[in-house]
Amino acid sequence: MNRVQVDDWRRKAREIMRNVKNLSDLDYHYAVLRRDRQHRFIIAELLQKSLSVLIVSINRFLKDACNVSASALTFYSILSFIPIVALAFAIAKGFGVGTSLEELIRGQFSNNESLASTIVEYANSALANAKGGVVTGFGIVILLWSVIKVLNSTELTMNRIWGIRKGRSIRRMFTDYLSIIFIVPILIILISSLNVFMGTDLKSEFPVLGDYLLRLFKFLPYLLVWMLFIFLYMFMPAAPVKFKHAFIAGMVAGTVYQIVQWFYIRFQIGVTSYNAIYGSLAALPLLLVWLQLSWCVVLWGTELCYILRNRHFMYKSELIGDTGWMETMEHAIRVVKYVAKVYVNNEGGPSLTMINKEMKMNTGKLRLVLEELMDRHILVVAKEDDDYYYYPASDFHRLSVAEIILNLSRVEESKDQEWKEQFSKAIRAEFSANKLA
């Protein structure tokens, strides 16, 4: 082996060691997400990006304490479990498919028939109490409140992951949540019942093709889970989510959820020691574990959707809560100047994506700056085409940097009149000549 070959092997070894070291470097994976295609081979690029997305999503999952949020959602789910089933029964019976829903529930808890019977019995009892007697209206309100509480907690958790402080208004909550409450159970019941009804008809009408189509219908439950996850990531956050990002996150998280469910069912079959300890309630501890894991999967999928939407602006250090006054002011002035520049050039209002590319900031930090500018009536926002667009709230030609600083400083809230006048005078003397447009 000559010297050239030795040097070549050493160079390759150093490159391999560097790549191995990069795999353990979190900053490297954030950098991989931000960059565009680098490898000549699509498969190599896809594998590298997928690995980085996985590592960054787990990092954000832990940093955002999603396991704690999953515990809270598990608690609300347990509280509202019977009301949700009762409400689903009410809707199912209204459409004449109450028996199909009961069979679906018993099928989900086929390994514990006593638990399934208890759920159905309590749900029917809650529904009967809500419909009968003097407390009819109060019972229905309790049922609806239990379901709405779970939806609202889910939205708040997802908004926190997306870096959004303001959720839906009361009016939008009322209309959106009621739509979910009545539409989603109907879809679940119809799709689940379709397998039974269509399977019977297909066997009699198409003896040859019936078996093949029947196998196809066995995938309907998986399709239903994917649809629910995609819908959840598209609809629940108070942020513009593109369908392609919700679709990818929904398919991945939905698949992981079904794997977790498969292991849960197999583990439930194998565990017999719980029966001696808990008796008829043996399935309860496992149910709590399953709910906790299920919510963890849902929230991890939310992190995944967020990363796919904002991958070009992902950094290891978000610095959302630790941004100082001077840094916030600097970012705010830069944002307002950019919005003014785009608007004055008759290009309309820039989108959140455009501002992100110009500022080169974390999406979470930028959202806080933009929300502050909107709270102070400097900018207004409009949602169009799966993105937010920002416009001036007043004439930028008559607005100076001094007015922006004084507005964001909330100087008018100071009770010290003398200090307020001195501060305002100093800011205007220094920045009044600096116009935005």
CSV table of C-alpha atoms in Angstrom, one decimal:
chain,number,residue,atom,x,y,z
A,1,MET,CA,0.0,0.0,0.0
A,2,ASN,CA,1.6,3.3,-1.1
A,3,ARG,CA,1.5,6.6,0.7
A,4,VAL,CA,-1.3,8.0,-1.4
A,5,GLN,CA,-3.6,5.1,-0.5
A,6,VAL,CA,-2.7,5.5,3.2
A,7,ASP,CA,-3.5,9.2,3.1
A,8,ASP,CA,-6.8,8.4,1.4
A,9,TRP,CA,-7.8,5.9,4.0
A,10,ARG,CA,-6.9,8.3,6.8
A,11,ARG,CA,-9.0,11.0,5.1
A,12,LYS,CA,-12.0,8.6,4.9
A,13,ALA,CA,-11.5,7.5,8.5
A,14,ARG,CA,-11.5,11.2,9.7
A,15,GLU,CA,-14.6,11.9,7.6
A,16,ILE,CA,-16.4,8.9,9.2
A,17,MET,CA,-15.4,10.0,12.7
A,18,ARG,CA,-16.6,13.5,12.0
A,19,ASN,CA,-20.0,12.2,10.8
A,20,VAL,CA,-20.3,10.0,13.8
A,21,LYS,CA,-19.5,13.0,16.1
A,22,ASN,CA,-22.1,15.1,14.2
A,23,LEU,CA,-24.8,12.5,15.0
A,24,SER,CA,-24.5,13.3,18.7
A,25,ASP,CA,-24.4,17.1,18.1
A,26,LEU,CA,-27.9,18.6,18.5
A,27,ASP,CA,-26.8,21.8,16.8
A,28,TYR,CA,-25.8,19.8,13.7
A,29,HIS,CA,-29.3,18.3,13.4
A,30,TYR,CA,-30.9,21.8,13.7
A,31,ALA,CA,-28.6,22.9,11.0
A,32,VAL,CA,-29.5,20.0,8.7
A,33,LEU,CA,-33.2,21.0,9.0
A,34,ARG,CA,-32.5,24.6,8.0
A,35,ARG,CA,-30.4,23.8,4.9
A,36,ASP,CA,-31.7,22.9,1.5
A,37,ARG,CA,-30.7,19.8,-0.4
A,38,GLN,CA,-27.0,19.1,-0.2
A,39,HIS,CA,-26.5,15.4,-1.1
A,40,ARG,CA,-26.5,14.3,-4.7
A,41,PHE,CA,-28.4,11.2,-3.8
A,42,ILE,CA,-32.1,11.8,-2.8
A,43,ILE,CA,-32.2,8.7,-0.5
A,44,ALA,CA,-29.1,9.8,1.5
A,45,GLU,CA,-30.6,13.3,1.9
A,46,LEU,CA,-34.0,11.9,2.9
A,47,LEU,CA,-32.5,9.6,5.5
A,48,GLN,CA,-30.4,12.4,7.0
A,49,LYS,CA,-33.3,14.8,7.1
A,50,SER,CA,-35.6,12.1,8.6
A,51,LEU,CA,-33.0,11.3,11.3
A,52,SER,CA,-32.6,15.0,12.1
A,53,VAL,CA,-36.4,15.5,12.3
A,54,LEU,CA,-36.7,12.6,14.7
A,55,ILE,CA,-33.9,13.8,17.0
A,56,VAL,CA,-35.1,17.4,17.0
A,57,SER,CA,-38.7,16.4,17.6
A,58,ILE,CA,-37.7,14.3,20.6
A,59,ASN,CA,-35.6,17.2,21.9
A,60,ARG,CA,-38.5,19.6,21.6
A,61,PHE,CA,-40.9,17.1,23.1
A,62,LEU,CA,-38.7,16.9,26.2
A,63,LYS,CA,-37.9,20.6,26.3
A,64,ASP,CA,-41.6,21.5,26.1
A,65,ALA,CA,-42.4,19.0,28.9
A,66,CYS,CA,-45.0,17.3,26.7
A,67,ASN,CA,-45.1,14.3,29.0
A,68,VAL,CA,-46.4,16.5,31.7
A,69,SER,CA,-49.0,17.9,29.4
A,70,ALA,CA,-49.9,14.4,28.3
A,71,SER,CA,-50.5,13.5,32.0
A,72,ALA,CA,-52.9,16.5,32.3
A,73,LEU,CA,-54.7,15.5,29.2
A,74,THR,CA,-55.0,11.9,30.5
A,75,PHE,CA,-56.6,13.2,33.6
A,76,TYR,CA,-59.2,15.2,31.6
A,77,SER,CA,-59.7,12.2,29.3
A,78,ILE,CA,-60.6,10.0,32.3
A,79,LEU,CA,-63.0,12.6,33.7
A,80,SER,CA,-64.7,13.0,30.3
A,81,PHE,CA,-64.5,9.4,29.1
A,82,ILE,CA,-68.0,8.4,30.1
A,83,PRO,CA,-69.6,11.7,28.9
A,84,ILE,CA,-67.9,11.4,25.5
A,85,VAL,CA,-69.1,7.8,25.1
A,86,ALA,CA,-72.6,8.9,26.2
A,87,LEU,CA,-72.6,11.8,23.7
A,88,ALA,CA,-71.5,9.4,21.0
A,89,PHE,CA,-74.3,7.0,21.9
A,90,ALA,CA,-76.8,9.9,21.7
A,91,ILE,CA,-75.7,10.8,18.2
A,92,ALA,CA,-75.4,7.1,17.1
A,93,LYS,CA,-78.9,6.3,18.3
A,94,GLY,CA,-80.2,9.4,16.5
A,95,PHE,CA,-78.8,7.9,13.2
A,96,GLY,CA,-80.0,4.4,14.1
A,97,VAL,CA,-76.5,2.9,14.5
A,98,GLY,CA,-76.4,2.7,18.3
A,99,THR,CA,-75.9,-1.1,18.1
A,100,SER,CA,-72.9,-0.7,15.8
A,101,LEU,CA,-71.2,1.7,18.2
A,102,GLU,CA,-71.7,-0.7,21.1
A,103,GLU,CA,-70.2,-3.5,19.0
A,104,LEU,CA,-67.2,-1.2,18.2
A,105,ILE,CA,-66.6,-0.5,21.9
A,106,ARG,CA,-66.8,-4.2,22.8
A,107,GLY,CA,-64.4,-4.9,20.0
A,108,GLN,CA,-61.9,-2.4,21.4
A,109,PHE,CA,-62.1,-4.1,24.8
A,110,SER,CA,-62.5,-7.6,23.6
A,111,ASN,CA,-59.9,-8.8,26.1
A,112,ASN,CA,-61.9,-7.4,29.0
A,113,GLU,CA,-65.6,-7.9,28.4
A,114,SER,CA,-66.6,-6.8,32.0
A,115,LEU,CA,-64.9,-3.4,31.4
A,116,ALA,CA,-66.7,-2.9,28.1
A,117,SER,CA,-70.0,-3.8,29.6
A,118,THR,CA,-69.3,-1.3,32.5
A,119,ILE,CA,-68.5,1.5,30.0
A,120,VAL,CA,-71.7,0.8,27.9
A,121,GLU,CA,-73.8,0.6,31.1
A,122,TYR,CA,-72.5,3.8,32.6
A,123,ALA,CA,-72.7,5.7,29.3
A,124,ASN,CA,-76.4,4.7,28.8
A,125,SER,CA,-77.1,5.6,32.4
A,126,ALA,CA,-75.5,9.1,32.0
A,127,LEU,CA,-77.5,9.6,28.8
A,128,ALA,CA,-80.7,8.6,30.5
A,129,ASN,CA,-80.0,10.9,33.4
A,130,ALA,CA,-79.2,13.8,31.0
A,131,LYS,CA,-82.5,13.2,29.1
A,132,GLY,CA,-84.9,12.6,31.9
A,133,GLY,CA,-86.3,14.5,34.9
A,134,VAL,CA,-85.9,18.1,36.0
A,135,VAL,CA,-82.1,18.2,35.4
A,136,THR,CA,-82.4,17.6,31.7
A,137,GLY,CA,-80.7,20.9,30.7
A,138,PHE,CA,-78.1,20.7,33.4
A,139,GLY,CA,-77.2,17.1,32.5
A,140,ILE,CA,-76.7,18.0,28.8
A,141,VAL,CA,-74.6,21.0,29.8
A,142,ILE,CA,-72.3,18.7,32.0
A,143,LEU,CA,-71.9,16.3,29.1
A,144,LEU,CA,-71.0,19.1,26.6
A,145,TRP,CA,-68.7,20.8,29.1
A,146,SER,CA,-66.7,17.6,29.8
A,147,VAL,CA,-66.0,17.2,26.1
A,148,ILE,CA,-65.3,20.8,25.5
A,149,LYS,CA,-62.8,20.8,28.4
A,150,VAL,CA,-60.8,18.1,26.7
A,151,LEU,CA,-60.8,19.9,23.3
A,152,ASN,CA,-59.8,23.2,24.9
A,153,SER,CA,-57.0,21.6,26.9
A,154,THR,CA,-55.8,20.0,23.7
A,155,GLU,CA,-55.8,23.3,21.8
A,156,LEU,CA,-54.0,25.1,24.6
A,157,THR,CA,-51.3,22.5,24.7
A,158,MET,CA,-50.8,22.5,20.9
A,159,ASN,CA,-50.8,26.3,20.9
A,160,ARG,CA,-48.0,26.3,23.4
A,161,ILE,CA,-46.0,23.9,21.2
A,162,TRP,CA,-46.6,26.3,18.2
A,163,GLY,CA,-45.6,29.3,20.3
A,164,ILE,CA,-49.1,30.9,20.2
A,165,ARG,CA,-50.4,32.8,23.2
A,166,LYS,CA,-53.9,33.7,22.0
A,167,GLY,CA,-56.2,30.9,21.2
A,168,ARG,CA,-59.7,30.8,19.7
A,169,SER,CA,-62.2,33.4,20.7
A,170,ILE,CA,-65.3,32.3,22.7
A,171,ARG,CA,-67.5,32.5,19.6
A,172,ARG,CA,-65.1,30.4,17.6
A,173,MET,CA,-64.7,27.9,20.4
A,174,PHE,CA,-68.4,27.5,20.6
A,175,THR,CA,-68.9,26.9,16.8
A,176,ASP,CA,-65.7,24.9,16.1
A,177,TYR,CA,-65.9,22.6,19.2
A,178,LEU,CA,-69.6,21.9,18.6
A,179,SER,CA,-68.8,21.0,15.0
A,180,ILE,CA,-66.1,18.5,16.2
A,181,ILE,CA,-68.5,17.1,18.9
A,182,PHE,CA,-71.2,16.2,16.4
A,183,ILE,CA,-69.3,15.5,13.2
A,184,VAL,CA,-66.3,13.4,14.4
A,185,PRO,CA,-68.5,10.7,16.2
A,186,ILE,CA,-70.7,10.4,13.1
A,187,LEU,CA,-67.6,9.8,10.9
A,188,ILE,CA,-66.2,7.2,13.3
A,189,ILE,CA,-69.5,5.4,13.5
A,190,LEU,CA,-70.1,5.5,9.7
A,191,ILE,CA,-66.7,4.3,8.8
A,192,SER,CA,-66.6,1.6,11.4
A,193,SER,CA,-70.1,0.4,10.4
A,194,LEU,CA,-69.2,0.4,6.8
A,195,ASN,CA,-66.9,-2.6,7.2
A,196,VAL,CA,-69.8,-4.7,8.5
A,197,PHE,CA,-72.5,-3.5,6.2
A,198,MET,CA,-70.4,-3.5,3.1
A,199,GLY,CA,-68.8,-6.8,3.9
A,200,THR,CA,-72.1,-8.6,4.1
A,201,ASP,CA,-73.4,-7.1,0.8
A,202,LEU,CA,-70.1,-7.7,-1.0
A,203,LYS,CA,-70.1,-11.4,-0.2
A,204,SER,CA,-73.6,-11.9,-1.5
A,205,GLU,CA,-73.4,-9.6,-4.6
A,206,PHE,CA,-69.8,-10.2,-5.7
A,207,PRO,CA,-68.7,-13.8,-4.7
A,208,VAL,CA,-65.4,-13.5,-6.5
A,209,LEU,CA,-64.3,-10.0,-5.7
A,210,GLY,CA,-66.0,-9.9,-2.3
A,211,ASP,CA,-63.1,-11.5,-0.5
A,212,TYR,CA,-60.5,-9.1,-2.0
A,213,LEU,CA,-62.7,-6.1,-1.2
A,214,LEU,CA,-63.3,-7.4,2.3
A,215,ARG,CA,-59.6,-7.5,2.9
A,216,LEU,CA,-59.4,-3.9,1.7
A,217,PHE,CA,-62.1,-2.9,4.1
A,218,LYS,CA,-60.1,-4.3,7.0
A,219,PHE,CA,-57.8,-1.2,6.5
A,220,LEU,CA,-60.6,1.2,7.3
A,221,PRO,CA,-59.8,1.4,11.0
A,222,TYR,CA,-56.2,2.4,10.1
A,223,LEU,CA,-57.5,4.9,7.6
A,224,LEU,CA,-59.8,6.3,10.3
A,225,VAL,CA,-56.9,6.8,12.7
A,226,TRP,CA,-54.8,8.6,10.1
A,227,MET,CA,-57.7,10.8,9.1
A,228,LEU,CA,-58.3,11.8,12.8
A,229,PHE,CA,-54.6,12.6,13.3
A,230,ILE,CA,-54.5,14.7,10.1
A,231,PHE,CA,-57.7,16.5,11.1
A,232,LEU,CA,-56.3,17.1,14.6
A,233,TYR,CA,-53.1,18.7,13.4
A,234,MET,CA,-54.9,20.8,10.8
A,235,PHE,CA,-57.7,22.0,12.9
A,236,MET,CA,-56.8,22.3,16.6
A,237,PRO,CA,-53.8,24.7,16.7
A,238,ALA,CA,-54.7,28.4,16.3
A,239,ALA,CA,-52.0,28.6,13.6
A,240,PRO,CA,-52.1,28.3,9.8
A,241,VAL,CA,-51.0,24.7,9.1
A,242,LYS,CA,-50.5,23.5,5.5
A,243,PHE,CA,-52.2,20.2,4.6
A,244,LYS,CA,-48.9,18.6,3.4
A,245,HIS,CA,-47.3,19.1,6.8
A,246,ALA,CA,-50.4,17.9,8.7
A,247,PHE,CA,-50.7,14.9,6.3
A,248,ILE,CA,-47.1,13.8,6.9
A,249,ALA,CA,-47.3,14.3,10.7
A,250,GLY,CA,-50.7,12.6,10.9
A,251,MET,CA,-49.6,9.6,8.9
A,252,VAL,CA,-46.4,9.1,11.0
A,253,ALA,CA,-48.0,9.8,14.4
A,254,GLY,CA,-51.1,7.7,13.4
A,255,THR,CA,-48.8,4.8,12.5
A,256,VAL,CA,-46.9,5.1,15.8
A,257,TYR,CA,-50.2,5.3,17.7
A,258,GLN,CA,-51.4,2.1,16.1
A,259,ILE,CA,-48.1,0.3,16.9
A,260,VAL,CA,-48.5,1.5,20.5
A,261,GLN,CA,-52.1,0.2,20.5
A,262,TRP,CA,-51.0,-3.2,19.2
A,263,PHE,CA,-48.4,-3.6,21.9
A,264,TYR,CA,-51.0,-2.5,24.5
A,265,ILE,CA,-53.4,-5.2,23.4
A,266,ARG,CA,-50.7,-7.9,23.4
A,267,PHE,CA,-49.4,-6.7,26.8
A,268,GLN,CA,-52.9,-6.7,28.2
A,269,ILE,CA,-53.4,-10.3,27.1
A,270,GLY,CA,-50.1,-11.4,28.7
A,271,VAL,CA,-50.4,-9.7,32.1
A,272,THR,CA,-52.4,-11.9,34.5
A,273,SER,CA,-50.9,-10.7,37.8
A,274,TYR,CA,-53.0,-7.6,37.8
A,275,ASN,CA,-56.2,-9.7,38.0
A,276,ALA,CA,-55.2,-10.9,41.4
A,277,ILE,CA,-54.5,-7.4,42.7
A,278,TYR,CA,-57.2,-5.3,41.1
A,279,GLY,CA,-59.9,-7.9,40.3
A,280,SER,CA,-62.6,-6.4,38.0
A,281,LEU,CA,-60.6,-3.2,37.8
A,282,ALA,CA,-57.5,-4.9,36.4
A,283,ALA,CA,-57.7,-3.1,33.1
A,284,LEU,CA,-57.7,0.4,34.7
A,285,PRO,CA,-54.0,0.8,35.3
A,286,LEU,CA,-53.2,-0.4,31.8
A,287,LEU,CA,-55.9,2.0,30.4
A,288,LEU,CA,-54.2,4.9,32.2
A,289,VAL,CA,-50.8,3.9,30.7
A,290,TRP,CA,-52.3,3.6,27.3
A,291,LEU,CA,-54.0,7.0,27.5
A,292,GLN,CA,-50.7,8.6,28.7
A,293,LEU,CA,-48.8,7.0,25.8
A,294,SER,CA,-51.5,7.9,23.3
A,295,TRP,CA,-51.4,11.6,24.3
A,296,CYS,CA,-47.6,11.5,24.2
A,297,VAL,CA,-47.9,10.3,20.6
A,298,VAL,CA,-50.4,13.0,19.7
A,299,LEU,CA,-48.2,15.8,21.2
A,300,TRP,CA,-45.0,14.3,19.6
A,301,GLY,CA,-46.9,14.5,16.3
A,302,THR,CA,-47.7,18.1,17.0
A,303,GLU,CA,-43.9,18.8,17.5
A,304,LEU,CA,-43.3,16.9,14.2
A,305,CYS,CA,-45.9,19.1,12.4
A,306,TYR,CA,-44.4,22.3,13.8
A,307,ILE,CA,-40.9,21.2,12.7
A,308,LEU,CA,-42.1,20.4,9.1
A,309,ARG,CA,-43.8,23.8,8.9
A,310,ASN,CA,-40.9,25.8,10.3
A,311,ARG,CA,-37.8,23.8,9.5
A,312,HIS,CA,-36.0,26.6,7.8
A,313,PHE,CA,-36.2,28.7,11.1
A,314,MET,CA,-35.3,26.0,13.7
A,315,TYR,CA,-32.6,26.7,16.2
A,316,LYS,CA,-31.5,24.9,19.3
A,317,SER,CA,-32.0,27.9,21.6
A,318,GLU,CA,-35.4,29.4,21.3
A,319,LEU,CA,-34.8,32.1,23.9
A,320,ILE,CA,-38.6,32.9,23.9
A,321,GLY,CA,-38.9,33.7,27.6
A,322,ASP,CA,-35.4,35.2,28.1
A,323,THR,CA,-35.5,37.8,25.4
A,324,GLY,CA,-34.3,41.2,27.0
A,325,TRP,CA,-36.0,44.5,26.5
A,326,MET,CA,-33.4,45.9,24.2
A,327,GLU,CA,-33.3,42.7,22.0
A,328,THR,CA,-37.1,42.7,21.8
A,329,MET,CA,-37.1,46.4,20.8
A,330,GLU,CA,-34.5,45.8,18.1
A,331,HIS,CA,-36.4,42.9,16.6
A,332,ALA,CA,-39.7,44.9,16.7
A,333,ILE,CA,-38.2,47.9,14.9
A,334,ARG,CA,-36.6,45.6,12.3
A,335,VAL,CA,-39.9,43.8,11.7
A,336,VAL,CA,-41.9,47.1,11.4
A,337,LYS,CA,-39.3,48.5,9.0
A,338,TYR,CA,-39.5,45.4,6.8
A,339,VAL,CA,-43.3,45.5,6.8
A,340,ALA,CA,-43.2,49.2,5.9
A,341,LYS,CA,-40.7,48.6,3.1
A,342,VAL,CA,-42.8,45.8,1.5
A,343,TYR,CA,-46.1,47.7,1.9
A,344,VAL,CA,-44.8,51.0,0.5
A,345,ASN,CA,-43.5,49.2,-2.5
A,346,ASN,CA,-47.1,48.1,-3.3
A,347,GLU,CA,-46.3,44.5,-2.6
A,348,GLY,CA,-49.0,44.1,0.0
A,349,GLY,CA,-48.4,42.8,3.5
A,350,PRO,CA,-45.5,40.3,4.0
A,351,SER,CA,-46.4,36.8,5.2
A,352,LEU,CA,-45.0,35.2,8.4
A,353,THR,CA,-42.8,33.1,6.2
A,354,MET,CA,-41.4,36.1,4.4
A,355,ILE,CA,-40.7,37.9,7.7
A,356,ASN,CA,-39.0,34.8,9.0
A,357,LYS,CA,-36.7,34.6,6.1
A,358,GLU,CA,-35.8,38.3,6.3
A,359,MET,CA,-35.3,38.3,10.1
A,360,LYS,CA,-33.6,34.9,10.3
A,361,MET,CA,-35.3,34.4,13.7
A,362,ASN,CA,-37.0,31.5,15.5
A,363,THR,CA,-40.6,31.3,14.6
A,364,GLY,CA,-41.6,31.2,18.3
A,365,LYS,CA,-39.7,34.4,19.1
A,366,LEU,CA,-40.9,36.2,16.0
A,367,ARG,CA,-44.5,35.3,16.9
A,368,LEU,CA,-44.1,37.0,20.3
A,369,VAL,CA,-42.7,40.1,18.7
A,370,LEU,CA,-45.5,40.2,16.2
A,371,GLU,CA,-48.2,39.7,18.8
A,372,GLU,CA,-46.7,42.6,20.9
A,373,LEU,CA,-46.8,44.8,17.8
A,374,MET,CA,-50.5,43.9,17.2
A,375,ASP,CA,-51.4,44.4,20.9
A,376,ARG,CA,-50.0,47.9,20.6
A,377,HIS,CA,-52.0,48.6,17.4
A,378,ILE,CA,-48.8,49.0,15.2
A,379,LEU,CA,-49.6,46.0,12.9
A,380,VAL,CA,-52.7,44.1,12.0
A,381,VAL,CA,-52.9,40.6,10.7
A,382,ALA,CA,-55.0,38.7,8.1
A,383,LYS,CA,-55.0,34.9,7.6
A,384,GLU,CA,-54.8,33.9,3.9
A,385,ASP,CA,-53.7,30.8,2.1
A,386,ASP,CA,-52.4,28.9,5.1
A,387,ASP,CA,-50.3,31.8,6.3
A,388,TYR,CA,-50.5,35.0,8.2
A,389,TYR,CA,-50.0,38.4,6.4
A,390,TYR,CA,-49.2,41.6,8.3
A,391,TYR,CA,-50.2,45.1,7.4
A,392,PRO,CA,-49.6,48.6,9.0
A,393,ALA,CA,-52.4,49.7,11.4
A,394,SER,CA,-51.7,53.3,10.6
A,395,ASP,CA,-49.9,55.5,8.0
A,396,PHE,CA,-46.2,54.5,8.2
A,397,HIS,CA,-45.2,57.8,6.5
A,398,ARG,CA,-46.2,59.7,9.7
A,399,LEU,CA,-44.7,57.1,12.1
A,400,SER,CA,-41.1,57.4,13.4
A,401,VAL,CA,-38.9,54.9,15.3
A,402,ALA,CA,-39.4,57.1,18.3
A,403,GLU,CA,-43.1,56.5,18.3
A,404,ILE,CA,-42.5,52.7,18.0
A,405,ILE,CA,-40.2,52.7,21.0
A,406,LEU,CA,-42.5,54.8,23.2
A,407,ASN,CA,-45.5,52.7,22.2
A,408,LEU,CA,-43.7,49.4,23.0
A,409,SER,CA,-42.2,50.8,26.2
A,410,ARG,CA,-45.8,51.4,27.5
A,411,VAL,CA,-44.5,54.7,28.8
A,412,GLU,CA,-48.0,56.0,29.2
A,413,GLU,CA,-48.5,53.5,32.0
A,414,SER,CA,-45.9,55.1,34.2
A,415,LYS,CA,-47.1,57.0,37.3
A,416,ASP,CA,-44.0,59.1,37.5
A,417,GLN,CA,-44.9,62.1,35.4
A,418,GLU,CA,-41.5,63.7,35.5
A,419,TRP,CA,-39.6,60.5,34.5
A,420,LYS,CA,-42.2,59.9,31.7
A,421,GLU,CA,-41.6,63.4,30.2
A,422,GLN,CA,-37.8,63.0,30.4
A,423,PHE,CA,-37.9,59.6,28.8
A,424,SER,CA,-40.2,60.7,26.0
A,425,LYS,CA,-38.2,63.8,25.3
A,426,ALA,CA,-34.9,61.9,25.1
A,427,ILE,CA,-36.4,59.2,22.8
A,428,ARG,CA,-38.0,61.7,20.5
A,429,ALA,CA,-34.8,63.8,20.3
A,430,GLU,CA,-32.8,60.8,19.4
A,431,PHE,CA,-35.1,58.9,17.0
A,432,SER,CA,-37.8,61.3,15.7
A,433,ALA,CA,-35.8,61.9,12.5
A,434,ASN,CA,-35.7,58.2,11.8
A,435,LYS,CA,-38.8,57.6,9.7
A,436,LEU,CA,-40.2,54.1,8.8
A,437,ALA,CA,-41.1,55.0,5.2
